[in-house]
C-alpha atoms as a PDB file:
ATOM      1  CA  MET A   1      -2.526 -22.063   4.642  1.00  0.00           C
ATOM      2  CA  ILE A   2      -1.729 -19.941   1.604  1.00  0.00           C
ATOM      3  CA  ASN A   3       1.353 -21.142  -0.270  1.00  0.00           C
ATOM      4  CA  SER A   4       1.932 -18.723  -3.113  1.00  0.00           C
ATOM      5  CA  ALA A   5       1.234 -15.271  -4.457  1.00  0.00           C
ATOM      6  CA  LEU A   6      -1.007 -16.870  -7.108  1.00  0.00           C
ATOM      7  CA  GLU A   7      -3.196 -18.486  -4.441  1.00  0.00           C
ATOM      8  CA  ILE A   8      -3.354 -15.185  -2.558  1.00  0.00           C
ATOM      9  CA  GLN A   9      -4.489 -13.414  -5.734  1.00  0.00           C
ATOM     10  CA  GLN A  10      -7.283 -15.919  -6.148  1.00  0.00           C
ATOM     11  CA  LEU A  11      -8.788 -14.720  -2.888  1.00  0.00           C
ATOM     12  CA  SER A  12     -11.000 -11.681  -3.236  1.00  0.00           C
ATOM     13  CA  TRP A  13      -9.125  -8.375  -3.169  1.00  0.00           C
ATOM     14  CA  PRO A  14     -10.612  -6.676  -6.224  1.00  0.00           C
ATOM     15  CA  TYR A  15      -8.843  -3.349  -5.650  1.00  0.00           C
ATOM     16  CA  LEU A  16      -5.338  -4.779  -5.559  1.00  0.00           C
ATOM     17  CA  GLU A  17      -2.811  -5.754  -8.199  1.00  0.00           C
ATOM     18  CA  TRP A  18       0.428  -7.732  -7.847  1.00  0.00           C
ATOM     19  CA  ASP A  19       3.744  -6.863  -9.435  1.00  0.00           C
ATOM     20  CA  GLU A  20       6.204  -9.361 -10.902  1.00  0.00           C
ATOM     21  CA  GLN A  21       7.744  -9.919  -7.436  1.00  0.00           C
ATOM     22  CA  GLY A  22       4.326 -10.764  -5.981  1.00  0.00           C
ATOM     23  CA  ARG A  23       3.998  -7.507  -4.012  1.00  0.00           C
ATOM     24  CA  ALA A  24       0.509  -6.059  -3.702  1.00  0.00           C
ATOM     25  CA  THR A  25      -0.237  -2.517  -4.862  1.00  0.00           C
ATOM     26  CA  LEU A  26      -3.483  -0.594  -4.952  1.00  0.00           C
ATOM     27  CA  SER A  27      -5.138  -0.825  -8.378  1.00  0.00           C
ATOM     28  CA  ASN A  28      -4.604   2.110 -10.720  1.00  0.00           C
ATOM     29  CA  SER A  29      -1.890   3.528  -8.492  1.00  0.00           C
ATOM     30  CA  ARG A  30       1.727   2.852  -7.745  1.00  0.00           C
ATOM     31  CA  ILE A  31       1.128   2.697  -3.998  1.00  0.00           C
ATOM     32  CA  PRO A  32       2.253  -0.567  -2.408  1.00  0.00           C
ATOM     33  CA  VAL A  33       0.136  -2.023   0.362  1.00  0.00           C
ATOM     34  CA  THR A  34       3.270  -1.899   2.534  1.00  0.00           C
ATOM     35  CA  HIS A  35       3.381   1.896   2.188  1.00  0.00           C
ATOM     36  CA  LEU A  36      -0.239   2.288   3.209  1.00  0.00           C
ATOM     37  CA  ILE A  37       0.299   0.018   6.213  1.00  0.00           C
ATOM     38  CA  GLN A  38       3.370   1.988   7.282  1.00  0.00           C
ATOM     39  CA  GLU A  39       1.336   5.196   7.097  1.00  0.00           C
ATOM     40  CA  LYS A  40      -1.380   3.615   9.234  1.00  0.00           C
ATOM     41  CA  GLN A  41       1.124   2.314  11.780  1.00  0.00           C
ATOM     42  CA  THR A  42       3.201   5.495  11.928  1.00  0.00           C
ATOM     43  CA  HIS A  43       0.347   7.981  12.178  1.00  0.00           C
ATOM     44  CA  GLY A  44      -2.401   5.785  13.637  1.00  0.00           C
ATOM     45  CA  TRP A  45      -4.681   6.773  10.757  1.00  0.00           C
ATOM     46  CA  SER A  46      -8.119   5.254  10.285  1.00  0.00           C
ATOM     47  CA  PRO A  47      -9.209   4.293   6.761  1.00  0.00           C
ATOM     48  CA  GLU A  48     -11.034   7.616   6.525  1.00  0.00           C
ATOM     49  CA  GLU A  49      -7.898   9.537   7.543  1.00  0.00           C
ATOM     50  CA  ILE A  50      -5.859   7.615   4.968  1.00  0.00           C
ATOM     51  CA  HIS A  51      -8.470   8.631   2.392  1.00  0.00           C
ATOM     52  CA  LEU A  52      -8.074  12.287   3.401  1.00  0.00           C
ATOM     53  CA  GLN A  53      -4.316  12.005   2.851  1.00  0.00           C
ATOM     54  CA  TYR A  54      -4.724  10.053  -0.407  1.00  0.00           C
ATOM     55  CA  PRO A  55      -7.983  11.366  -1.901  1.00  0.00           C
ATOM     56  CA  HIS A  56      -7.296   9.624  -5.214  1.00  0.00           C
ATOM     57  CA  LEU A  57      -7.729   6.289  -3.406  1.00  0.00           C
ATOM     58  CA  SER A  58     -11.246   5.105  -2.723  1.00  0.00           C
ATOM     59  CA  LEU A  59     -12.280   3.795   0.657  1.00  0.00           C
ATOM     60  CA  ALA A  60     -12.907   0.468  -1.063  1.00  0.00           C
ATOM     61  CA  GLN A  61      -9.259   0.349  -2.183  1.00  0.00           C
ATOM     62  CA  ILE A  62      -8.060   1.232   1.313  1.00  0.00           C
ATOM     63  CA  HIS A  63     -10.267  -1.366   2.992  1.00  0.00           C
ATOM     64  CA  SER A  64      -9.148  -3.972   0.470  1.00  0.00           C
ATOM     65  CA  ALA A  65      -5.497  -3.189   1.279  1.00  0.00           C
ATOM     66  CA  LEU A  66      -6.190  -3.440   5.007  1.00  0.00           C
ATOM     67  CA  SER A  67      -8.021  -6.742   4.530  1.00  0.00           C
ATOM     68  CA  TYR A  68      -5.065  -8.079   2.549  1.00  0.00           C
ATOM     69  CA  TYR A  69      -2.693  -6.943   5.299  1.00  0.00           C
ATOM     70  CA  TYR A  70      -4.684  -8.531   8.118  1.00  0.00           C
ATOM     71  CA  THR A  71      -4.867 -11.788   6.148  1.00  0.00           C
ATOM     72  CA  ASN A  72      -1.121 -11.743   5.385  1.00  0.00           C
ATOM     73  CA  PHE A  73       0.329  -9.634   8.207  1.00  0.00           C
ATOM     74  CA  GLU A  74       3.434 -11.776   8.783  1.00  0.00           C
ATOM     75  CA  GLN A  75       4.449 -11.569   5.119  1.00  0.00           C
ATOM     76  CA  ILE A  76       3.682  -7.846   4.881  1.00  0.00           C
ATOM     77  CA  ASN A  77       5.502  -7.047   8.140  1.00  0.00           C
ATOM     78  CA  GLN A  78       8.543  -8.966   6.854  1.00  0.00           C
ATOM     79  CA  GLU A  79       8.434  -7.011   3.596  1.00  0.00           C
ATOM     80  CA  ILE A  80       8.257  -3.724   5.547  1.00  0.00           C
ATOM     81  CA  LEU A  81      11.233  -4.787   7.677  1.00  0.00           C
ATOM     82  CA  GLN A  82      13.249  -5.688   4.576  1.00  0.00           C
ATOM     83  CA  ASN A  83      12.426  -2.311   2.979  1.00  0.00           C
ATOM     84  CA  GLN A  84      13.527  -0.490   6.146  1.00  0.00           C
ATOM     85  CA  GLN A  85      16.805  -2.433   6.213  1.00  0.00           C
ATOM     86  CA  ILE A  86      17.483  -1.510   2.578  1.00  0.00           C
ATOM     87  CA  ILE A  87      16.836   2.163   3.346  1.00  0.00           C
ATOM     88  CA  GLU A  88      19.172   2.094   6.362  1.00  0.00           C
ATOM     89  CA  THR A  89      21.903   0.427   4.300  1.00  0.00           C
ATOM     90  CA  GLN A  90      21.543   3.055   1.569  1.00  0.00           C
ATOM     91  CA  LYS A  91      21.608   5.893   4.122  1.00  0.00           C
ATOM     92  CA  LYS A  92      24.827   4.535   5.672  1.00  0.00           C
ATOM     93  CA  HIS A  93      26.362   4.200   2.225  1.00  0.00           C
ATOM     94  CA  LEU A  94      25.517   7.828   1.402  1.00  0.00           C
ATOM     95  CA  GLN A  95      26.837   9.003   4.766  1.00  0.00           C
ATOM     96  CA  ASN A  96      30.097   7.132   4.217  1.00  0.00           C
ATOM     97  CA  GLN A  97      30.428   8.820   0.828  1.00  0.00           C
ATOM     98  CA  GLY A  98      29.580  12.218   2.290  1.00  0.00           C
ATOM     99  CA  THR A  99      26.666  12.651  -0.134  1.00  0.00           C
ATOM    100  CA  GLY A 100      22.936  13.127   0.173  1.00  0.00           C
ATOM    101  CA  LEU A 101      21.599  14.545   3.422  1.00  0.00           C
ATOM    102  CA  ALA A 102      25.000  14.032   5.073  1.00  0.00           C
ATOM    103  CA  SER A 103      26.978  16.058   2.531  1.00  0.00           C
ATOM    104  CA  ALA A 104      28.792  19.167   3.682  1.00  0.00           C
ATOM    105  CA  GLU A 105      27.196  21.102   0.805  1.00  0.00           C
ATOM    106  CA  PHE A 106      23.667  20.166   1.862  1.00  0.00           C
ATOM    107  CA  LEU A 107      24.327  20.925   5.539  1.00  0.00           C
ATOM    108  CA  ALA A 108      25.798  24.312   4.588  1.00  0.00           C
ATOM    109  CA  LYS A 109      22.683  25.161   2.574  1.00  0.00           C
ATOM    110  CA  LEU A 110      20.498  24.264   5.560  1.00  0.00           C
ATOM    111  CA  GLN A 111      22.491  26.605   7.794  1.00  0.00           C
ATOM    112  CA  GLN A 112      22.094  29.483   5.305  1.00  0.00           C
ATOM    113  CA  LYS A 113      18.293  29.404   5.597  1.00  0.00           C
END
C-alpha cells in the first residue's frame, strides 16, 4: 500500500510532476491528471483522441497519466469529487450574488444575440 505522495513519486511515472499539494500534473504543462481523467470520463476519449484534443501532449505523457490514475484511482476520484464540490459552491455563491453567468446583465446580452 502506498502511504504518501513521496512514495507515489518514487514509482515510475516519468512524464508527471507533483505540485506542493501532492497533485500530479503532466510534465511541462499545467494540466492536472484529474483534468485529463475528467475529459476521458466525460467524452469517452481514447488516449489517441485525447492526443488529438491536446496535441502538445505526447502519447507517452497521456499513457503515464492514465497509468497513474489506474494505480491511484480512489485518490484521484476523490480529488475530482472535491474539485466538483468547490465549483458547485462557487457557482451557488455567484448565483446568490447575481453575478457571473446568472447576472441579469449577462442574460440580457445573451438574449440580444
